[in-house]
Amino acid sequence: MHYLTIGRDGAAEIEEKRSRFLCTLARVDDEAEARAVVERLRKQHWDARHTCSAFRIGPPPQPVERSNDDGEPAGTAGAPMLEVLRGADVSDTVAVVTRWFGGTLLGAGGLVRAYSDAVRAALAEVGTLRRELVREYRIEVAYDAAGRLETDLRSAGVSVLETSYDTAVTLRIGAPPAEEKRIETLLAEVTAGASVLVPGKDQWADVS
């Protein structure tokens, strides 16, 4: 199971009939964090007329979704922004579009287009990365085998989350549960059966 999120926080700005639309995208873990981003930007851009927002949080099939038009005609700002996030299959993300009014009314169609285009421009700027449901494993290995094992794991597409050094080397890795047998085979080859794979909890992790 997997889904996408933004590659990094970032922003992009477009202009439509002298109105400026600045879309800021931020990675968030929960609804409270998303709302805090909206309020921070509202205060930061106090001179703007509207601070519209949309966010999606959590994995499929039912991420938490919210949108807000912030005084624009109903359905012309927040909902179109949310549709762009859905269309890009992006979650764990809040989109905030700050609008400075340029003096010309855009009409409902113009507003929908401008708010949508601002989010698309920001998504193009920040890119996306993939999140997968992985199982965390711990491996304790002798120093003389640690370097080769870590290299072989990375070459096999396994995420090495942490490497710690004590009397032995402990690797903390993340991989889909279906890969467990393959990793055990690799471990047996590199360490001649001297190390074992200790499974832990399942969690969502960035993989690319």
XYZ file of N, CA and C in Angstrom:
624
model
N 0.848 -1.193 0.000
C 0.000 0.000 0.000
C 0.884 1.245 0.000
N 0.494 2.250 -0.785
C 1.303 3.457 -0.842
C 0.417 4.660 -1.194
N 0.968 5.840 -0.998
C 0.343 7.073 -1.468
C 1.435 8.120 -1.635
N 1.082 9.306 -2.129
C 2.057 10.362 -2.382
C 1.896 11.502 -1.392
N 2.982 12.203 -1.144
C 2.942 13.459 -0.422
C 3.889 14.418 -1.133
N 3.956 15.665 -0.681
C 4.832 16.628 -1.352
C 6.293 16.325 -1.029
N 7.162 16.640 -2.002
C 8.577 16.380 -1.808
C 9.220 17.294 -0.786
N 8.692 18.494 -0.651
C 9.201 19.469 0.318
C 8.179 20.578 0.467
N 8.314 21.393 1.496
C 7.484 22.585 1.612
C 7.928 23.598 0.555
N 6.988 24.401 0.071
C 7.357 25.390 -0.932
C 6.165 26.223 -1.352
N 6.362 27.081 -2.328
C 5.303 28.001 -2.745
C 5.496 28.397 -4.204
N 4.406 28.886 -4.795
C 4.448 29.435 -6.152
C 3.356 30.504 -6.247
N 3.579 31.491 -7.105
C 2.626 32.594 -7.241
C 2.218 32.761 -8.701
N 0.924 33.022 -8.912
C 0.434 33.368 -10.238
C -0.313 34.692 -10.136
N -0.563 35.311 -11.286
C -1.316 36.567 -11.317
C -2.441 36.452 -12.331
N -3.611 36.940 -11.958
C -4.775 36.912 -12.836
C -5.483 38.259 -12.739
N -5.429 39.043 -13.820
C -6.050 40.369 -13.863
C -5.652 41.208 -12.654
N -4.361 41.218 -12.408
C -3.708 42.010 -11.347
C -3.969 41.495 -9.935
N -4.782 40.455 -9.775
C -4.890 39.786 -8.476
C -3.732 38.791 -8.358
N -3.075 38.780 -7.195
C -1.974 37.846 -6.951
C -2.482 36.668 -6.124
N -2.101 35.470 -6.535
C -2.476 34.249 -5.828
C -1.194 33.503 -5.445
N -0.874 33.516 -4.170
C 0.323 32.838 -3.670
C -0.091 31.536 -2.991
N 0.313 30.402 -3.565
C -0.007 29.107 -2.957
C 1.198 28.604 -2.177
N 0.984 28.330 -0.899
C 2.001 27.740 -0.041
C 1.585 26.306 0.277
N 2.482 25.366 0.079
C 2.241 23.965 0.409
C 3.138 23.564 1.574
N 2.570 22.824 2.531
C 3.350 22.372 3.679
C 2.975 20.940 4.023
N 3.950 20.190 4.433
C 3.746 18.809 4.905
C 3.215 18.869 6.336
N 2.129 18.148 6.609
C 1.524 18.144 7.940
C 1.145 16.723 8.341
N 1.108 16.485 9.652
C 0.803 15.148 10.172
C -0.622 15.014 10.693
N -1.281 16.147 11.024
C -2.639 16.068 11.555
C -3.381 17.368 11.275
N -4.672 17.370 11.599
C -5.534 18.507 11.291
C -5.118 19.760 12.060
N -4.722 19.598 13.322
C -4.309 20.746 14.129
C -3.088 21.426 13.509
N -2.163 20.637 13.022
C -0.963 21.197 12.399
C -1.328 21.936 11.111
N -2.265 21.390 10.349
C -2.700 22.043 9.115
C -3.338 23.401 9.419
N -4.206 23.428 10.413
C -4.876 24.689 10.765
C -3.881 25.713 11.305
N -2.843 25.248 11.984
C -1.816 26.154 12.494
C -1.056 26.809 11.341
N -0.804 26.044 10.268
C -0.147 26.609 9.089
C -1.019 27.700 8.472
N -2.327 27.443 8.360
C -3.249 28.443 7.794
C -3.218 29.726 8.607
N -3.290 29.602 9.929
C -3.313 30.799 10.793
C -1.988 31.549 10.740
N -0.888 30.803 10.657
C 0.420 31.466 10.566
C 0.510 32.309 9.303
N 0.032 31.756 8.187
C 0.082 32.493 6.931
C -0.909 33.646 6.906
N -2.041 33.470 7.569
C -3.018 34.562 7.659
C -2.398 35.765 8.372
N -1.681 35.496 9.453
C -1.032 36.585 10.197
C 0.145 37.162 9.431
N 0.894 36.281 8.761
C 2.064 36.737 8.013
C 1.661 37.659 6.863
N 0.578 37.294 6.166
C 0.103 38.096 5.035
C -1.177 38.829 5.437
N -1.079 39.643 6.457
C -2.238 40.331 7.033
C -2.892 41.304 6.047
N -2.129 41.717 5.027
C -2.652 42.700 4.075
C -3.430 42.061 2.937
N -3.504 40.731 2.895
C -4.230 40.044 1.821
C -5.727 40.022 2.114
N -6.528 39.913 1.073
C -7.976 39.906 1.254
C -8.497 38.522 1.646
N -7.908 37.460 1.110
C -8.393 36.103 1.385
C -7.218 35.166 1.673
N -7.451 34.243 2.604
C -6.492 33.167 2.889
C -7.277 31.867 2.808
N -7.343 31.290 1.621
C -8.151 30.092 1.376
C -7.283 28.845 1.557
N -7.918 27.737 1.922
C -7.114 26.560 2.262
C -7.825 25.255 1.913
N -7.003 24.220 1.801
C -7.496 22.848 1.621
C -6.413 21.916 2.123
N -6.829 20.817 2.731
C -5.818 19.842 3.131
C -6.366 18.428 3.070
N -5.428 17.494 2.874
C -5.696 16.048 2.916
C -4.651 15.441 3.836
N -5.096 14.612 4.770
C -4.188 14.021 5.745
C -4.519 12.548 5.928
N -3.490 11.715 5.865
C -3.662 10.295 6.120
C -3.638 9.457 4.861
N -3.482 8.151 5.038
C -3.378 7.231 3.903
C -4.742 6.909 3.306
N -4.756 6.289 2.120
C -6.009 5.811 1.549
C -6.547 4.671 2.403
N -7.838 4.362 2.308
C -8.781 4.878 1.301
C -9.556 6.108 1.744
N -9.390 6.560 2.997
C -10.206 7.674 3.483
C -9.362 8.696 4.236
N -8.589 9.498 3.523
C -7.862 10.569 4.202
C -8.824 11.629 4.721
N -8.425 12.349 5.748
C -9.203 13.484 6.255
C -9.075 14.626 5.256
N -10.197 15.205 4.835
C -10.192 16.284 3.846
C -11.023 17.471 4.351
N -10.461 18.655 4.225
C -11.168 19.881 4.606
C -10.810 20.980 3.607
N -11.723 21.950 3.446
C -11.427 23.112 2.605
C -12.172 24.321 3.139
N -11.663 25.527 2.814
C -12.260 26.760 3.318
C -12.116 27.851 2.264
N -13.234 28.525 1.956
C -13.230 29.581 0.937
C -12.830 30.946 1.496
N -12.847 31.128 2.793
C -12.445 32.376 3.457
C -13.022 33.627 2.791
N -14.312 33.626 2.600
C -14.982 34.822 2.097
C -15.163 34.898 0.600
N -14.499 34.022 -0.149
C -14.758 33.969 -1.587
C -16.124 33.296 -1.798
N -16.768 33.511 -2.957
C -18.043 32.837 -3.220
C -17.923 31.329 -3.008
N -18.958 30.752 -2.407
C -18.918 29.337 -2.031
C -18.529 28.446 -3.214
N -17.575 27.566 -2.972
C -17.182 26.599 -3.981
C -16.192 27.085 -5.009
N -15.692 28.338 -4.875
C -14.794 28.883 -5.904
C -13.315 28.838 -5.511
N -13.010 28.445 -4.270
C -11.618 28.503 -3.816
C -11.187 27.191 -3.149
N -11.675 26.953 -1.940
C -11.232 25.782 -1.190
C -11.520 24.466 -1.882
N -12.739 24.301 -2.396
C -13.103 23.040 -3.053
C -12.260 22.774 -4.303
N -12.064 23.764 -5.192
C -11.182 23.517 -6.349
C -9.744 23.205 -5.928
N -9.263 23.841 -4.871
C -7.915 23.547 -4.371
C -7.827 22.089 -3.915
N -8.862 21.642 -3.193
C -8.887 20.264 -2.718
C -8.925 19.288 -3.886
N -9.667 19.635 -4.935
C -9.746 18.760 -6.105
C -8.376 18.584 -6.768
N -7.565 19.631 -6.768
C -6.220 19.520 -7.344
C -5.367 18.570 -6.503
N -5.464 18.672 -5.169
C -4.723 17.750 -4.307
C -5.182 16.311 -4.545
N -6.493 16.121 -4.668
C -7.017 14.775 -4.951
C -6.498 14.262 -6.289
N -6.569 15.123 -7.288
C -6.150 14.716 -8.624
C -4.680 14.318 -8.677
N -3.867 14.947 -7.839
C -2.443 14.612 -7.776
C -2.180 13.442 -6.838
N -3.229 12.950 -6.159
C -3.119 11.844 -5.212
C -2.161 12.173 -4.075
N -2.176 13.445 -3.648
C -1.262 13.928 -2.613
C -1.995 14.005 -1.279
N -1.352 13.511 -0.229
C -1.922 13.591 1.117
C -0.854 14.124 2.079
N -1.217 14.210 3.367
C -0.342 14.782 4.398
C 0.130 16.175 3.987
N -0.774 16.933 3.376
C -0.415 18.210 2.763
C -1.515 19.241 2.999
N -1.102 20.475 3.352
C -2.035 21.594 3.401
C -1.637 22.585 2.312
N -2.636 23.051 1.569
C -2.440 24.082 0.549
C -3.137 25.354 1.022
N -2.413 26.444 1.040
C -2.971 27.740 1.441
C -2.734 28.714 0.300
N -3.817 29.287 -0.233
C -3.680 30.298 -1.287
C -4.063 31.656 -0.719
N -3.085 32.537 -0.718
C -3.268 33.913 -0.239
C -3.542 34.795 -1.450
N -4.658 35.547 -1.400
C -5.024 36.375 -2.548
C -4.993 37.858 -2.192
N -4.253 38.599 -3.000
C -4.289 40.049 -2.931
C -5.136 40.535 -4.107
N -6.236 41.229 -3.833
C -7.200 41.636 -4.852
C -6.603 42.724 -5.744
N -6.761 42.540 -7.061
C -6.176 43.481 -8.007
C -7.131 44.521 -8.548
N -8.373 44.510 -8.067
C -9.309 45.539 -8.493
C -10.294 45.105 -9.553
N -10.116 43.931 -10.131
C -11.017 43.435 -11.169
C -11.672 42.138 -10.702
N -13.005 42.086 -10.744
C -13.708 40.864 -10.361
C -13.454 39.777 -11.410
N -13.209 38.571 -10.942
C -12.866 37.478 -11.848
C -14.063 36.606 -12.208
N -15.139 36.690 -11.451
C -16.274 35.809 -11.672
C -15.984 34.426 -11.127
N -17.042 33.625 -10.981
C -16.881 32.303 -10.369
C -15.896 31.428 -11.148
N -16.049 31.390 -12.469
C -15.164 30.562 -13.276
C -13.716 31.005 -13.188
N -13.513 32.302 -13.189
C -12.154 32.830 -13.098
C -11.511 32.515 -11.762
N -12.294 32.583 -10.694
C -11.760 32.261 -9.365
C -11.386 30.782 -9.268
N -12.281 29.908 -9.740
C -11.991 28.468 -9.707
C -10.695 28.178 -10.455
N -10.544 28.780 -11.615
C -9.360 28.548 -12.431
C -8.097 29.084 -11.739
N -8.189 30.268 -11.173
C -7.015 30.882 -10.551
C -6.566 30.111 -9.314
N -7.509 29.735 -8.457
C -7.129 28.996 -7.250
C -6.581 27.612 -7.603
N -7.187 26.980 -8.602
C -6.691 25.667 -9.042
C -5.297 25.784 -9.634
N -5.101 26.782 -10.498
C -3.807 26.945 -11.163
C -2.701 27.270 -10.158
N -3.038 28.006 -9.099
C -2.032 28.340 -8.087
C -1.536 27.076 -7.387
N -2.462 26.176 -7.057
C -2.064 24.928 -6.390
C -1.257 24.052 -7.353
N -1.677 23.984 -8.611
C -0.920 23.190 -9.593
C 0.504 23.726 -9.744
N 0.639 25.046 -9.773
C 1.969 25.646 -9.917
C 2.850 25.298 -8.724
N 2.273 25.326 -7.519
C 3.053 24.998 -6.324
C 3.442 23.523 -6.301
N 2.518 22.642 -6.715
C 2.841 21.211 -6.776
C 3.973 20.950 -7.766
N 3.959 21.642 -8.888
C 5.032 21.482 -9.865
C 6.362 21.952 -9.289
N 6.307 22.930 -8.409
C 7.523 23.480 -7.805
C 8.135 22.521 -6.785
N 7.302 21.883 -5.962
C 7.834 21.084 -4.847
C 8.016 19.606 -5.183
N 7.301 19.101 -6.199
C 7.407 17.685 -6.537
C 6.725 16.798 -5.503
N 6.790 15.506 -5.720
C 6.149 14.551 -4.815
C 7.122 13.439 -4.435
N 6.805 12.760 -3.366
C 7.520 11.545 -3.010
C 6.511 10.498 -2.567
N 6.955 9.263 -2.589
C 6.089 8.127 -2.321
C 6.229 7.693 -0.865
N 5.101 7.372 -0.244
C 5.101 6.819 1.098
C 4.556 5.392 1.030
N 5.238 4.473 1.688
C 4.805 3.079 1.693
C 4.623 2.592 3.123
N 3.716 1.638 3.271
C 3.564 0.974 4.559
C 4.674 -0.060 4.679
N 5.561 0.158 5.633
C 6.706 -0.733 5.792
C 6.731 -1.289 7.211
N 7.432 -2.387 7.361
C 7.662 -2.957 8.683
C 9.084 -2.610 9.106
N 9.216 -2.220 10.340
C 10.539 -1.882 10.849
C 11.213 -3.156 11.377
N 12.486 -3.319 11.017
C 13.264 -4.474 11.474
C 14.556 -3.987 12.114
N 15.076 -4.813 13.010
C 16.370 -4.525 13.629
C 17.313 -5.684 13.357
N 18.542 -5.341 12.979
C 19.567 -6.347 12.700
C 20.815 -5.975 13.495
N 21.329 -6.897 14.262
C 22.612 -6.703 14.943
C 23.659 -7.520 14.208
N 24.733 -6.863 13.804
C 25.715 -7.510 12.940
C 27.122 -7.119 13.379
N 28.086 -8.003 13.134
C 29.481 -7.723 13.482
C 30.029 -6.595 12.605
N 31.015 -5.895 13.132
C 31.589 -4.755 12.419
C 32.111 -5.145 11.036
N 32.749 -6.300 10.924
C 33.375 -6.651 9.650
C 32.365 -6.966 8.548
N 31.100 -7.198 8.922
C 30.068 -7.480 7.918
C 29.107 -6.319 7.712
N 29.185 -5.309 8.591
C 28.177 -4.237 8.584
C 28.199 -3.426 7.293
N 29.386 -3.066 6.841
C 29.471 -2.218 5.648
C 28.890 -2.894 4.423
N 29.266 -4.157 4.221
C 28.756 -4.886 3.055
C 27.251 -5.071 3.161
N 26.766 -5.405 4.377
C 25.337 -5.639 4.542
C 24.546 -4.372 4.239
N 24.998 -3.237 4.762
C 24.277 -1.984 4.522
C 24.258 -1.654 3.034
N 25.389 -1.845 2.363
C 25.455 -1.586 0.919
C 24.513 -2.497 0.147
N 24.519 -3.793 0.506
C 23.661 -4.756 -0.199
C 22.184 -4.468 0.051
N 21.837 -4.052 1.273
C 20.448 -3.724 1.585
C 19.974 -2.534 0.753
N 20.792 -1.487 0.702
C 20.421 -0.294 -0.074
C 20.308 -0.640 -1.556
N 21.217 -1.474 -2.052
C 21.173 -1.875 -3.463
C 19.913 -2.663 -3.782
N 19.404 -3.371 -2.771
C 18.183 -4.163 -2.942
C 16.921 -3.324 -2.757
N 17.095 -2.018 -2.542
C 15.948 -1.126 -2.384
C 15.367 -1.089 -0.999
N 16.114 -1.573 0.008
C 15.652 -1.559 1.396
C 16.068 -0.243 2.047
N 15.163 0.407 2.759
C 15.459 1.666 3.429
C 16.204 1.403 4.734
N 17.431 1.914 4.835
C 18.189 1.836 6.085
C 17.863 3.097 6.879
N 17.080 2.956 7.944
C 16.570 4.093 8.696
C 17.591 4.648 9.682
N 18.423 3.751 10.239
C 19.374 4.208 11.251
C 20.473 3.160 11.410
N 21.694 3.623 11.636
C 22.823 2.736 11.927
C 23.469 3.208 13.221
N 23.580 2.332 14.204
C 24.195 2.701 15.481
C 25.326 1.726 15.801
N 26.330 2.235 16.510
C 27.552 1.469 16.768
C 27.763 1.307 18.269
N 27.984 0.073 18.680
C 28.312 -0.249 20.068
C 29.304 -1.412 20.021
N 29.073 -2.448 20.795
C 29.935 -3.630 20.688
C 29.728 -4.318 19.349
N 28.551 -4.118 18.765
C 28.253 -4.565 17.406
C 27.545 -3.412 16.699
N 27.250 -3.605 15.442
C 26.527 -2.588 14.671
C 25.059 -2.988 14.601
N 24.165 -2.040 14.914
C 22.727 -2.302 14.825
C 22.140 -1.480 13.688
N 21.518 -2.162 12.744
C 20.837 -1.504 11.641
C 19.342 -1.530 11.901
N 18.699 -0.392 11.713
C 17.235 -0.329 11.766
C 16.781 -0.072 10.343
N 15.992 -0.990 9.784
C 15.595 -0.895 8.390
C 14.077 -0.904 8.269
N 13.592 -0.472 7.109
C 12.164 -0.515 6.823
C 11.925 -1.159 5.473
N 11.007 -2.088 5.417
C 10.713 -2.784 4.161
C 9.278 -3.308 4.207
N 8.636 -3.460 3.052
C 7.306 -4.084 3.028
C 7.377 -5.483 3.632
N 6.365 -5.888 4.409
C 6.383 -7.223 5.018
C 6.616 -8.350 4.013
N 6.166 -8.166 2.776
C 6.342 -9.215 1.761
C 7.810 -9.445 1.413
N 8.673 -8.491 1.776
C 10.095 -8.607 1.455
C 10.882 -9.322 2.548
N 10.212 -9.751 3.612
C 10.922 -10.299 4.767
C 11.782 -11.512 4.402
N 11.251 -12.445 3.639
C 12.003 -13.643 3.273
C 13.244 -13.301 2.460
N 13.096 -12.360 1.535
C 14.231 -11.972 0.699
C 15.342 -11.342 1.542
N 14.959 -10.532 2.523
C 15.960 -9.897 3.390
C 16.639 -10.940 4.271
N 15.864 -11.894 4.756
C 16.459 -12.960 5.577
C 17.491 -13.749 4.772
N 17.200 -14.017 3.509
C 18.140 -14.737 2.648
C 19.419 -13.928 2.449
N 19.261 -12.624 2.186
C 20.421 -11.758 2.014
C 21.256 -11.700 3.289
N 20.578 -11.597 4.415
C 21.266 -11.540 5.708
C 22.064 -12.821 5.961
N 21.474 -13.942 5.639
C 22.155 -15.225 5.842
C 23.404 -15.321 4.969
N 23.325 -14.797 3.736
C 24.471 -14.853 2.829
C 25.622 -13.981 3.321
N 25.295 -12.781 3.791
C 26.335 -11.818 4.181
C 26.969 -12.185 5.518
N 26.169 -12.683 6.456
C 26.685 -12.928 7.815
C 26.885 -14.403 8.115
N 26.691 -15.261 7.116
C 26.830 -16.708 7.295
C 25.948 -17.217 8.428
N 24.746 -16.632 8.518
C 23.781 -17.076 9.519
C 24.033 -16.572 10.918
N 24.987 -15.629 11.079
C 25.337 -15.148 12.419
C 24.380 -14.074 12.932
N 23.556 -13.500 12.063
C 22.629 -12.444 12.479
C 21.204 -12.831 12.115
N 20.262 -12.296 12.885
C 18.852 -12.580 12.629
C 18.086 -11.276 12.444
N 16.972 -11.392 11.759
C 16.095 -10.259 11.497
C 15.037 -10.205 12.588
N 14.986 -9.085 13.323
C 14.020 -8.947 14.413
C 12.933 -7.970 13.976
N 11.690 -8.466 13.724
C 10.627 -7.579 13.238
C 10.085 -6.678 14.343
N 9.620 -5.484 13.919
C 8.997 -4.538 14.839
C 7.648 -4.118 14.336
N 7.328 -2.841 14.498
C 5.992 -2.340 14.159
C 5.921 -1.933 12.690
N 4.697 -1.870 12.171
C 4.446 -1.347 10.829
C 4.259 0.162 10.912
N 4.752 0.875 9.893
C 4.612 2.329 9.886
C 4.710 2.846 8.451
N 4.239 4.071 8.235
C 4.366 4.708 6.937
C 5.717 5.388 6.869
N 6.411 5.231 5.742
C 7.740 5.800 5.595
C 7.907 6.385 4.197
N 8.708 7.461 4.094
C 9.063 8.028 2.803
C 10.066 7.097 2.138
N 9.786 6.748 0.872
C 10.691 5.828 0.187
C 11.326 6.436 -1.062
N 10.787 7.528 -1.585
C 11.416 8.143 -2.749
C 10.833 9.527 -2.965
